[in-house]
Amino acid sequence: MYNVEFENNNALIKGMEIFDLKNTLDCGQAFRWECDENNRWYGVAYNKYLELEKLSDGTIVLYNVTEEDFNSLWRDYFDLDRDYNQIITAVSGNEILKTASEFGKGIRVLNQEPWETLCSFIISQNNNIKRIKGIIRTLCENFGEPIGKGYSFPSAQKIASLTLDDLDILRAGFRGKYILDAATKVSNGEIDLNRLSSLNVDDARQELMKIKGVGPKVADCALLFSHKHIDAFPKDVWIKRAMQVLFNGELPKEAVPYAGIVQQYIFFYARETKLTIE
DNA sequence: TCCCAGGCTCTCT
DNA sequence: AGAGAGCATGGG
């Protein structure tokens, strides 16, 4: 499927056909990756700074990573061991899914840090991606720790120690109180994020919805993007529109086993083609 | 200027 | 259970 070579402190991923950096890192599932003028992506995840790049021969280079970090962190973060070709083939029995998945081919669903993901998607509600990124950047710059050319995402404990006034700097509006409630419940153990991947998706969703400002959409994003629940299917305004226009409101049966992955293809397809109801 | 954004809470039927 | 207003703020 792919193989990895370690050379000069870099990890070279070869033969990884399905891995488009832009479509993966800038498709709205993560908000903190940036690309420099040399087409090199950089960011922080799980308190580690990383730079990465796709070479012209298709090799993906992760710069300055140990074999240990690659195997214990980045391999899972980038979902490298999932066979996306198999999924695309399986859903292509439906013509529209074939089109959407070919269009978004190269997207990988990341396995992100649970608290960061939950907090980020709380911020995302009734908001646009540009402003979501701005709020999260301000949050990290003010309350996280510098790492490389970036910042760590502040822990739930750290945020729980702040007041609503402290969060004014974020300009997050009504979401401020939701961020604090989430931080409090996560840091005092009322919600155990590490347990969610072992629960069924409905129980896990209910657990997250104990937090103020967390409804089904935000919960499903957290479950899909940081708890390996590919059976979660977040329904935002784009997906609702696309489902109506493309599928008459019902997800094709081919997609059900891979609902979360397919959701990303549909979301990407809908946004990139500026899908509207006509 | 106005409408909208990876929604949710609260209230009223 | 379901519908609808209100919400903070800034992007387009």
PDB file of C-alpha atoms (C1' of nucleotides) in Angstrom:
ATOM      1  CA  MET A   1       0.000   0.000   0.000  1.00  0.00           C
ATOM      2  CA  TYR A   2       2.794   2.371   0.951  1.00  0.00           C
ATOM      3  CA  ASN A   3       6.204   2.207   2.484  1.00  0.00           C
ATOM      4  CA  VAL A   4       8.224   4.567   4.622  1.00  0.00           C
ATOM      5  CA  GLU A   5      11.909   5.329   4.600  1.00  0.00           C
ATOM      6  CA  PHE A   6      13.682   7.310   7.281  1.00  0.00           C
ATOM      7  CA  GLU A   7      16.478   9.511   6.037  1.00  0.00           C
ATOM      8  CA  ASN A   8      18.205  12.554   7.553  1.00  0.00           C
ATOM      9  CA  ASN A   9      15.565  12.765  10.302  1.00  0.00           C
ATOM     10  CA  ASN A  10      12.815  12.875   7.687  1.00  0.00           C
ATOM     11  CA  ALA A  11      10.138  10.316   6.973  1.00  0.00           C
ATOM     12  CA  LEU A  12       9.564   9.631   3.276  1.00  0.00           C
ATOM     13  CA  ILE A  13       6.200   8.105   2.501  1.00  0.00           C
ATOM     14  CA  LYS A  14       6.238   6.418  -0.883  1.00  0.00           C
ATOM     15  CA  GLY A  15       3.505   4.805  -2.892  1.00  0.00           C
ATOM     16  CA  MET A  16       0.754   6.635  -1.023  1.00  0.00           C
ATOM     17  CA  GLU A  17      -1.499   7.374  -3.937  1.00  0.00           C
ATOM     18  CA  ILE A  18      -4.380   8.921  -2.020  1.00  0.00           C
ATOM     19  CA  PHE A  19      -3.007  11.831  -0.052  1.00  0.00           C
ATOM     20  CA  ASP A  20      -3.561  15.355  -1.324  1.00  0.00           C
ATOM     21  CA  LEU A  21      -2.172  17.754   1.270  1.00  0.00           C
ATOM     22  CA  LYS A  22      -4.336  20.745   0.439  1.00  0.00           C
ATOM     23  CA  ASN A  23      -7.550  18.782   0.185  1.00  0.00           C
ATOM     24  CA  THR A  24      -6.770  16.990   3.429  1.00  0.00           C
ATOM     25  CA  LEU A  25      -5.382  19.819   5.543  1.00  0.00           C
ATOM     26  CA  ASP A  26      -7.573  22.635   4.245  1.00  0.00           C
ATOM     27  CA  CYS A  27     -10.948  21.020   3.657  1.00  0.00           C
ATOM     28  CA  GLY A  28     -12.597  22.153   6.855  1.00  0.00           C
ATOM     29  CA  GLN A  29     -11.844  19.194   9.117  1.00  0.00           C
ATOM     30  CA  ALA A  30      -8.793  20.870  10.663  1.00  0.00           C
ATOM     31  CA  PHE A  31      -8.271  24.584  11.076  1.00  0.00           C
ATOM     32  CA  ARG A  32      -4.634  25.064  12.002  1.00  0.00           C
ATOM     33  CA  TRP A  33      -2.527  23.877   9.043  1.00  0.00           C
ATOM     34  CA  GLU A  34      -0.945  26.533   6.869  1.00  0.00           C
ATOM     35  CA  CYS A  35       0.994  26.456   3.620  1.00  0.00           C
ATOM     36  CA  ASP A  36       4.064  28.587   2.925  1.00  0.00           C
ATOM     37  CA  GLU A  37       5.227  30.035  -0.399  1.00  0.00           C
ATOM     38  CA  ASN A  38       7.281  26.914  -1.134  1.00  0.00           C
ATOM     39  CA  ASN A  39       4.229  24.716  -0.953  1.00  0.00           C
ATOM     40  CA  ARG A  40       5.286  23.324   2.394  1.00  0.00           C
ATOM     41  CA  TRP A  41       2.602  22.773   5.024  1.00  0.00           C
ATOM     42  CA  TYR A  42       3.269  23.392   8.692  1.00  0.00           C
ATOM     43  CA  GLY A  43       1.326  23.144  11.885  1.00  0.00           C
ATOM     44  CA  VAL A  44       1.005  21.658  15.341  1.00  0.00           C
ATOM     45  CA  ALA A  45      -0.884  18.557  16.373  1.00  0.00           C
ATOM     46  CA  TYR A  46      -0.725  16.659  19.651  1.00  0.00           C
ATOM     47  CA  ASN A  47       1.819  19.214  20.888  1.00  0.00           C
ATOM     48  CA  LYS A  48       4.227  18.366  18.073  1.00  0.00           C
ATOM     49  CA  TYR A  49       5.314  20.768  15.375  1.00  0.00           C
ATOM     50  CA  LEU A  50       5.435  19.325  11.868  1.00  0.00           C
ATOM     51  CA  GLU A  51       6.328  20.471   8.368  1.00  0.00           C
ATOM     52  CA  LEU A  52       5.393  18.357   5.386  1.00  0.00           C
ATOM     53  CA  GLU A  53       5.476  18.511   1.627  1.00  0.00           C
ATOM     54  CA  LYS A  54       4.527  16.466  -1.397  1.00  0.00           C
ATOM     55  CA  LEU A  55       7.356  16.090  -3.908  1.00  0.00           C
ATOM     56  CA  SER A  56       6.825  15.984  -7.651  1.00  0.00           C
ATOM     57  CA  ASP A  57       7.335  12.211  -7.686  1.00  0.00           C
ATOM     58  CA  GLY A  58       4.469  11.821  -5.226  1.00  0.00           C
ATOM     59  CA  THR A  59       6.609  11.194  -2.166  1.00  0.00           C
ATOM     60  CA  ILE A  60       5.265  12.777   0.999  1.00  0.00           C
ATOM     61  CA  VAL A  61       8.025  14.109   3.232  1.00  0.00           C
ATOM     62  CA  LEU A  62       7.503  14.647   6.950  1.00  0.00           C
ATOM     63  CA  TYR A  63      10.399  16.786   8.102  1.00  0.00           C
ATOM     64  CA  ASN A  64      12.253  16.234  11.340  1.00  0.00           C
ATOM     65  CA  VAL A  65      10.308  13.350  12.720  1.00  0.00           C
ATOM     66  CA  THR A  66      11.661  10.377  14.573  1.00  0.00           C
ATOM     67  CA  GLU A  67      10.691   6.871  13.587  1.00  0.00           C
ATOM     68  CA  GLU A  68       9.088   6.682  17.001  1.00  0.00           C
ATOM     69  CA  ASP A  69       6.891   9.751  16.415  1.00  0.00           C
ATOM     70  CA  PHE A  70       5.985   8.599  12.958  1.00  0.00           C
ATOM     71  CA  ASN A  71       4.774   5.237  14.158  1.00  0.00           C
ATOM     72  CA  SER A  72       3.108   6.334  17.362  1.00  0.00           C
ATOM     73  CA  LEU A  73       1.576   9.586  16.149  1.00  0.00           C
ATOM     74  CA  TRP A  74       1.651  10.675  12.509  1.00  0.00           C
ATOM     75  CA  ARG A  75       0.760   7.337  10.966  1.00  0.00           C
ATOM     76  CA  ASP A  76      -2.506   7.380  12.834  1.00  0.00           C
ATOM     77  CA  TYR A  77      -3.008  11.147  12.574  1.00  0.00           C
ATOM     78  CA  PHE A  78      -2.974  10.989   8.785  1.00  0.00           C
ATOM     79  CA  ASP A  79      -4.994   7.771   8.773  1.00  0.00           C
ATOM     80  CA  LEU A  80      -2.310   6.130   6.626  1.00  0.00           C
ATOM     81  CA  ASP A  81      -3.415   2.573   7.232  1.00  0.00           C
ATOM     82  CA  ARG A  82      -6.941   3.009   5.914  1.00  0.00           C
ATOM     83  CA  ASP A  83      -7.538   1.806   2.342  1.00  0.00           C
ATOM     84  CA  TYR A  84      -9.300   4.727   0.689  1.00  0.00           C
ATOM     85  CA  ASN A  85      -9.159   3.082  -2.737  1.00  0.00           C
ATOM     86  CA  GLN A  86     -11.279   0.272  -1.420  1.00  0.00           C
ATOM     87  CA  ILE A  87     -13.828   2.747  -0.043  1.00  0.00           C
ATOM     88  CA  ILE A  88     -14.017   4.746  -3.264  1.00  0.00           C
ATOM     89  CA  THR A  89     -14.493   1.549  -5.239  1.00  0.00           C
ATOM     90  CA  ALA A  90     -17.187   0.363  -2.857  1.00  0.00           C
ATOM     91  CA  VAL A  91     -19.256   3.547  -3.060  1.00  0.00           C
ATOM     92  CA  SER A  92     -18.816   4.003  -6.803  1.00  0.00           C
ATOM     93  CA  GLY A  93     -21.741   1.714  -7.455  1.00  0.00           C
ATOM     94  CA  ASN A  94     -23.705   4.908  -7.082  1.00  0.00           C
ATOM     95  CA  GLU A  95     -22.932   7.288  -9.940  1.00  0.00           C
ATOM     96  CA  ILE A  96     -23.144  10.478  -7.908  1.00  0.00           C
ATOM     97  CA  LEU A  97     -20.975   9.060  -5.139  1.00  0.00           C
ATOM     98  CA  LYS A  98     -18.519   7.981  -7.810  1.00  0.00           C
ATOM     99  CA  THR A  99     -18.342  11.538  -9.094  1.00  0.00           C
ATOM    100  CA  ALA A 100     -18.047  13.080  -5.636  1.00  0.00           C
ATOM    101  CA  SER A 101     -15.439  10.627  -4.378  1.00  0.00           C
ATOM    102  CA  GLU A 102     -13.325  10.919  -7.513  1.00  0.00           C
ATOM    103  CA  PHE A 103     -13.585  14.687  -7.152  1.00  0.00           C
ATOM    104  CA  GLY A 104     -12.420  14.592  -3.538  1.00  0.00           C
ATOM    105  CA  LYS A 105      -9.961  11.751  -4.045  1.00  0.00           C
ATOM    106  CA  GLY A 106      -6.903  12.588  -2.020  1.00  0.00           C
ATOM    107  CA  ILE A 107      -8.781  13.634   1.092  1.00  0.00           C
ATOM    108  CA  ARG A 108      -7.876  11.629   4.164  1.00  0.00           C
ATOM    109  CA  VAL A 109      -9.912  11.910   7.341  1.00  0.00           C
ATOM    110  CA  LEU A 110      -7.515  12.966  10.076  1.00  0.00           C
ATOM    111  CA  ASN A 111      -7.449  11.512  13.575  1.00  0.00           C
ATOM    112  CA  GLN A 112      -7.062  14.680  15.584  1.00  0.00           C
ATOM    113  CA  GLU A 113      -6.575  15.451  19.257  1.00  0.00           C
ATOM    114  CA  PRO A 114      -9.975  15.042  20.981  1.00  0.00           C
ATOM    115  CA  TRP A 115     -10.081  18.216  23.049  1.00  0.00           C
ATOM    116  CA  GLU A 116      -8.826  20.421  20.212  1.00  0.00           C
ATOM    117  CA  THR A 117     -11.404  18.950  17.860  1.00  0.00           C
ATOM    118  CA  LEU A 118     -14.303  19.331  20.254  1.00  0.00           C
ATOM    119  CA  CYS A 119     -13.394  22.905  21.095  1.00  0.00           C
ATOM    120  CA  SER A 120     -12.800  23.804  17.446  1.00  0.00           C
ATOM    121  CA  PHE A 121     -16.172  22.543  16.306  1.00  0.00           C
ATOM    122  CA  ILE A 122     -17.929  24.310  19.162  1.00  0.00           C
ATOM    123  CA  ILE A 123     -16.396  27.456  17.703  1.00  0.00           C
ATOM    124  CA  SER A 124     -17.457  26.421  14.205  1.00  0.00           C
ATOM    125  CA  GLN A 125     -21.201  26.621  14.824  1.00  0.00           C
ATOM    126  CA  ASN A 126     -23.091  29.207  12.789  1.00  0.00           C
ATOM    127  CA  ASN A 127     -19.715  30.547  11.658  1.00  0.00           C
ATOM    128  CA  ASN A 128     -17.595  30.673   8.519  1.00  0.00           C
ATOM    129  CA  ILE A 129     -14.328  28.842   8.042  1.00  0.00           C
ATOM    130  CA  LYS A 130     -12.196  31.944   7.744  1.00  0.00           C
ATOM    131  CA  ARG A 131     -13.429  33.335  11.036  1.00  0.00           C
ATOM    132  CA  ILE A 132     -13.266  29.942  12.727  1.00  0.00           C
ATOM    133  CA  LYS A 133      -9.567  29.802  11.865  1.00  0.00           C
ATOM    134  CA  GLY A 134      -9.037  33.315  13.189  1.00  0.00           C
ATOM    135  CA  ILE A 135     -10.687  32.595  16.518  1.00  0.00           C
ATOM    136  CA  ILE A 136      -8.732  29.362  16.958  1.00  0.00           C
ATOM    137  CA  ARG A 137      -5.457  31.081  16.055  1.00  0.00           C
ATOM    138  CA  THR A 138      -6.101  33.773  18.643  1.00  0.00           C
ATOM    139  CA  LEU A 139      -6.986  31.118  21.205  1.00  0.00           C
ATOM    140  CA  CYS A 140      -3.717  29.270  20.640  1.00  0.00           C
ATOM    141  CA  GLU A 141      -1.528  32.373  20.483  1.00  0.00           C
ATOM    142  CA  ASN A 142      -2.941  33.700  23.737  1.00  0.00           C
ATOM    143  CA  PHE A 143      -3.368  30.566  25.810  1.00  0.00           C
ATOM    144  CA  GLY A 144      -1.195  27.892  24.182  1.00  0.00           C
ATOM    145  CA  GLU A 145       2.571  27.454  24.245  1.00  0.00           C
ATOM    146  CA  PRO A 146       4.886  28.261  21.323  1.00  0.00           C
ATOM    147  CA  ILE A 147       6.099  25.193  19.445  1.00  0.00           C
ATOM    148  CA  GLY A 148       8.164  25.608  16.288  1.00  0.00           C
ATOM    149  CA  LYS A 149       6.488  28.184  14.056  1.00  0.00           C
ATOM    150  CA  GLY A 150       3.192  27.609  15.810  1.00  0.00           C
ATOM    151  CA  TYR A 151       1.469  27.125  19.127  1.00  0.00           C
ATOM    152  CA  SER A 152       0.046  24.229  21.050  1.00  0.00           C
ATOM    153  CA  PHE A 153      -3.689  24.065  21.468  1.00  0.00           C
ATOM    154  CA  PRO A 154      -4.434  25.109  25.072  1.00  0.00           C
ATOM    155  CA  SER A 155      -5.542  22.212  27.258  1.00  0.00           C
ATOM    156  CA  ALA A 156      -9.026  21.923  28.719  1.00  0.00           C
ATOM    157  CA  GLN A 157      -7.456  22.490  32.149  1.00  0.00           C
ATOM    158  CA  LYS A 158      -5.876  25.714  30.977  1.00  0.00           C
ATOM    159  CA  ILE A 159      -9.097  27.053  29.460  1.00  0.00           C
ATOM    160  CA  ALA A 160     -11.144  25.961  32.467  1.00  0.00           C
ATOM    161  CA  SER A 161      -8.941  28.196  34.602  1.00  0.00           C
ATOM    162  CA  LEU A 162      -9.988  31.259  32.572  1.00  0.00           C
ATOM    163  CA  THR A 163     -13.040  33.494  32.871  1.00  0.00           C
ATOM    164  CA  LEU A 164     -15.514  34.580  30.261  1.00  0.00           C
ATOM    165  CA  ASP A 165     -13.851  37.999  30.285  1.00  0.00           C
ATOM    166  CA  ASP A 166     -10.500  36.374  29.518  1.00  0.00           C
ATOM    167  CA  LEU A 167     -12.069  34.954  26.368  1.00  0.00           C
ATOM    168  CA  ASP A 168     -13.275  38.353  25.138  1.00  0.00           C
ATOM    169  CA  ILE A 169     -10.096  38.632  23.114  1.00  0.00           C
ATOM    170  CA  LEU A 170     -11.332  35.756  20.909  1.00  0.00           C
ATOM    171  CA  ARG A 171     -14.367  37.698  19.702  1.00  0.00           C
ATOM    172  CA  ALA A 172     -16.173  34.371  19.737  1.00  0.00           C
ATOM    173  CA  GLY A 173     -19.536  35.880  20.618  1.00  0.00           C
ATOM    174  CA  PHE A 174     -22.095  33.574  22.191  1.00  0.00           C
ATOM    175  CA  ARG A 175     -19.684  30.624  21.846  1.00  0.00           C
ATOM    176  CA  GLY A 176     -17.484  31.807  24.704  1.00  0.00           C
ATOM    177  CA  LYS A 177     -19.685  30.347  27.398  1.00  0.00           C
ATOM    178  CA  TYR A 178     -19.874  27.059  25.485  1.00  0.00           C
ATOM    179  CA  ILE A 179     -16.083  26.833  25.334  1.00  0.00           C
ATOM    180  CA  LEU A 180     -15.869  27.323  29.086  1.00  0.00           C
ATOM    181  CA  ASP A 181     -18.551  24.731  29.815  1.00  0.00           C
ATOM    182  CA  ALA A 182     -16.779  22.181  27.633  1.00  0.00           C
ATOM    183  CA  ALA A 183     -13.402  22.914  29.229  1.00  0.00           C
ATOM    184  CA  THR A 184     -14.875  22.558  32.703  1.00  0.00           C
ATOM    185  CA  LYS A 185     -16.636  19.259  32.027  1.00  0.00           C
ATOM    186  CA  VAL A 186     -13.636  17.765  30.273  1.00  0.00           C
ATOM    187  CA  SER A 187     -11.082  18.862  32.835  1.00  0.00           C
ATOM    188  CA  ASN A 188     -13.076  17.794  35.892  1.00  0.00           C
ATOM    189  CA  GLY A 189     -13.704  14.364  34.437  1.00  0.00           C
ATOM    190  CA  GLU A 190     -17.453  14.763  34.016  1.00  0.00           C
ATOM    191  CA  ILE A 191     -16.895  13.946  30.334  1.00  0.00           C
ATOM    192  CA  ASP A 192     -14.191  11.405  29.560  1.00  0.00           C
ATOM    193  CA  LEU A 193     -13.166  11.977  25.960  1.00  0.00           C
ATOM    194  CA  ASN A 194     -10.880   8.952  25.940  1.00  0.00           C
ATOM    195  CA  ARG A 195     -13.856   6.661  26.422  1.00  0.00           C
ATOM    196  CA  LEU A 196     -15.835   7.840  23.390  1.00  0.00           C
ATOM    197  CA  SER A 197     -14.179   5.697  20.740  1.00  0.00           C
ATOM    198  CA  SER A 198     -15.227   2.551  22.589  1.00  0.00           C
ATOM    199  CA  LEU A 199     -18.888   3.573  22.900  1.00  0.00           C
ATOM    200  CA  ASN A 200     -21.384   3.121  20.112  1.00  0.00           C
ATOM    201  CA  VAL A 201     -21.953   6.279  18.111  1.00  0.00           C
ATOM    202  CA  ASP A 202     -25.340   7.101  19.669  1.00  0.00           C
ATOM    203  CA  ASP A 203     -24.103   6.796  23.246  1.00  0.00           C
ATOM    204  CA  ALA A 204     -20.970   8.756  22.421  1.00  0.00           C
ATOM    205  CA  ARG A 205     -23.056  11.538  20.843  1.00  0.00           C
ATOM    206  CA  GLN A 206     -25.322  11.738  23.907  1.00  0.00           C
ATOM    207  CA  GLU A 207     -22.267  11.967  26.129  1.00  0.00           C
ATOM    208  CA  LEU A 208     -20.867  14.948  24.191  1.00  0.00           C
ATOM    209  CA  MET A 209     -24.259  16.644  24.088  1.00  0.00           C
ATOM    210  CA  LYS A 210     -24.126  17.024  27.875  1.00  0.00           C
ATOM    211  CA  ILE A 211     -21.984  20.047  27.073  1.00  0.00           C
ATOM    212  CA  LYS A 212     -23.777  23.344  26.496  1.00  0.00           C
ATOM    213  CA  GLY A 213     -23.500  24.385  22.887  1.00  0.00           C
ATOM    214  CA  VAL A 214     -22.854  20.849  21.662  1.00  0.00           C
ATOM    215  CA  GLY A 215     -25.644  19.447  19.512  1.00  0.00           C
ATOM    216  CA  PRO A 216     -25.683  16.561  17.040  1.00  0.00           C
ATOM    217  CA  LYS A 217     -23.600  18.294  14.367  1.00  0.00           C
ATOM    218  CA  VAL A 218     -20.741  19.382  16.616  1.00  0.00           C
ATOM    219  CA  ALA A 219     -20.788  16.022  18.401  1.00  0.00           C
ATOM    220  CA  ASP A 220     -20.602  14.098  15.128  1.00  0.00           C
ATOM    221  CA  CYS A 221     -17.674  16.206  13.925  1.00  0.00           C
ATOM    222  CA  ALA A 222     -15.805  15.410  17.129  1.00  0.00           C
ATOM    223  CA  LEU A 223     -16.647  11.725  16.833  1.00  0.00           C
ATOM    224  CA  LEU A 224     -15.601  11.521  13.182  1.00  0.00           C
ATOM    225  CA  PHE A 225     -12.473  13.657  13.299  1.00  0.00           C
ATOM    226  CA  SER A 226     -11.011  12.569  16.625  1.00  0.00           C
ATOM    227  CA  HIS A 227     -12.662   9.368  17.844  1.00  0.00           C
ATOM    228  CA  LYS A 228     -12.519   7.122  14.770  1.00  0.00           C
ATOM    229  CA  HIS A 229     -16.287   7.022  14.455  1.00  0.00           C
ATOM    230  CA  ILE A 230     -16.580   6.811  10.684  1.00  0.00           C
ATOM    231  CA  ASP A 231     -20.213   5.895  11.275  1.00  0.00           C
ATOM    232  CA  ALA A 232     -20.805   9.503  12.387  1.00  0.00           C
ATOM    233  CA  PHE A 233     -22.323  11.689   9.679  1.00  0.00           C
ATOM    234  CA  PRO A 234     -22.214  15.397  10.574  1.00  0.00           C
ATOM    235  CA  LYS A 235     -25.047  17.306   8.935  1.00  0.00           C
ATOM    236  CA  ASP A 236     -24.185  20.952   8.390  1.00  0.00           C
ATOM    237  CA  VAL A 237     -25.925  23.364   6.037  1.00  0.00           C
ATOM    238  CA  TRP A 238     -23.828  22.229   3.067  1.00  0.00           C
ATOM    239  CA  ILE A 239     -24.502  18.556   3.639  1.00  0.00           C
ATOM    240  CA  LYS A 240     -28.207  19.149   4.142  1.00  0.00           C
ATOM    241  CA  ARG A 241     -28.330  21.037   0.868  1.00  0.00           C
ATOM    242  CA  ALA A 242     -26.268  18.426  -0.964  1.00  0.00           C
ATOM    243  CA  MET A 243     -28.284  15.530   0.417  1.00  0.00           C
ATOM    244  CA  GLN A 244     -31.467  17.158  -0.833  1.00  0.00           C
ATOM    245  CA  VAL A 245     -30.156  18.085  -4.259  1.00  0.00           C
ATOM    246  CA  LEU A 246     -28.043  14.991  -4.964  1.00  0.00           C
ATOM    247  CA  PHE A 247     -29.822  12.176  -3.145  1.00  0.00           C
ATOM    248  CA  ASN A 248     -33.337  13.345  -2.449  1.00  0.00           C
ATOM    249  CA  GLY A 249     -32.587  13.413   1.253  1.00  0.00           C
ATOM    250  CA  GLU A 250     -31.378   9.855   1.788  1.00  0.00           C
ATOM    251  CA  LEU A 251     -27.802   8.601   1.896  1.00  0.00           C
ATOM    252  CA  PRO A 252     -27.291   5.848  -0.711  1.00  0.00           C
ATOM    253  CA  LYS A 253     -26.865   2.427   0.858  1.00  0.00           C
ATOM    254  CA  GLU A 254     -23.374   1.991  -0.609  1.00  0.00           C
ATOM    255  CA  ALA A 255     -22.193   4.850   1.580  1.00  0.00           C
ATOM    256  CA  VAL A 256     -23.599   3.674   4.892  1.00  0.00           C
ATOM    257  CA  PRO A 257     -20.599   1.583   6.042  1.00  0.00           C
ATOM    258  CA  TYR A 258     -18.299   4.539   5.328  1.00  0.00           C
ATOM    259  CA  ALA A 259     -20.710   7.358   6.126  1.00  0.00           C
ATOM    260  CA  GLY A 260     -18.181   9.678   7.736  1.00  0.00           C
ATOM    261  CA  ILE A 261     -15.607   9.317   4.979  1.00  0.00           C
ATOM    262  CA  VAL A 262     -18.229   9.804   2.304  1.00  0.00           C
ATOM    263  CA  GLN A 263     -19.509  12.829   4.192  1.00  0.00           C
ATOM    264  CA  GLN A 264     -16.161  14.480   3.575  1.00  0.00           C
ATOM    265  CA  TYR A 265     -16.364  13.784  -0.148  1.00  0.00           C
ATOM    266  CA  ILE A 266     -19.874  15.200  -0.332  1.00  0.00           C
ATOM    267  CA  PHE A 267     -18.969  18.240   1.771  1.00  0.00           C
ATOM    268  CA  PHE A 268     -15.939  18.948  -0.397  1.00  0.00           C
ATOM    269  CA  TYR A 269     -17.837  18.383  -3.624  1.00  0.00           C
ATOM    270  CA  ALA A 270     -20.711  20.615  -2.542  1.00  0.00           C
ATOM    271  CA  ARG A 271     -18.441  23.458  -1.507  1.00  0.00           C
ATOM    272  CA  GLU A 272     -16.043  23.313  -4.424  1.00  0.00           C
ATOM    273  CA  THR A 273     -18.849  23.243  -6.961  1.00  0.00           C
ATOM    274  CA  LYS A 274     -20.791  25.861  -4.982  1.00  0.00           C
ATOM    275  CA  LEU A 275     -23.753  23.572  -5.024  1.00  0.00           C
ATOM    276  CA  THR A 276     -27.003  25.487  -4.624  1.00  0.00           C
ATOM    277  CA  ILE A 277     -30.664  24.690  -4.633  1.00  0.00           C
ATOM    278  CA  GLU A 278     -32.094  25.710  -7.945  1.00  0.00           C
TER     279      GLU A 278
ATOM    280  C1'  DT B   1     -26.235  47.304   3.114  1.00  0.00           C
ATOM    281  C1'  DC B   2     -27.755  42.931   3.717  1.00  0.00           C
ATOM    282  C1'  DC B   3     -27.412  37.944   4.007  1.00  0.00           C
ATOM    283  C1'  DC B   4     -24.927  34.188   5.528  1.00  0.00           C
ATOM    284  C1'  DA B   5     -21.868  31.002   8.098  1.00  0.00           C
ATOM    285  C1'  DG B   6     -19.320  22.995   9.155  1.00  0.00           C
ATOM    286  C1'  DG B   7     -25.881  25.154  14.920  1.00  0.00           C
ATOM    287  C1'  DC B   8     -27.665  25.420  19.345  1.00  0.00           C
ATOM    288  C1'  DT B   9     -30.792  26.979  23.087  1.00  0.00           C
ATOM    289  C1'  DC B  10     -35.012  28.414  24.534  1.00  0.00           C
ATOM    290  C1'  DT B  11     -39.798  29.022  24.122  1.00  0.00           C
ATOM    291  C1'  DC B  12     -44.205  28.226  22.433  1.00  0.00           C
ATOM    292  C1'  DT B  13     -47.456  25.079  20.488  1.00  0.00           C
TER     293       DT B  13
ATOM    294  C1'  DA C   1     -42.042  16.253  18.943  1.00  0.00           C
ATOM    295  C1'  DG C   2     -41.696  20.020  15.978  1.00  0.00           C
ATOM    296  C1'  DA C   3     -41.371  24.910  14.511  1.00  0.00           C
ATOM    297  C1'  DG C   4     -39.297  29.380  14.946  1.00  0.00           C
ATOM    298  C1'  DA C   5     -36.884  33.366  16.990  1.00  0.00           C
ATOM    299  C1'  DG C   6     -32.582  34.892  18.780  1.00  0.00           C
ATOM    300  C1'  DC C   7     -27.916  34.691  19.159  1.00  0.00           C
ATOM    301  C1'  DA C   8     -22.246  37.625  18.426  1.00  0.00           C
ATOM    302  C1'  DT C   9     -19.383  38.571  14.975  1.00  0.00           C
ATOM    303  C1'  DG C  10     -17.284  39.424  10.688  1.00  0.00           C
ATOM    304  C1'  DG C  11     -16.836  37.656   5.637  1.00  0.00           C
ATOM    305  C1'  DG C  12     -18.447  38.466   1.048  1.00  0.00           C
TER     306       DG C  12
END
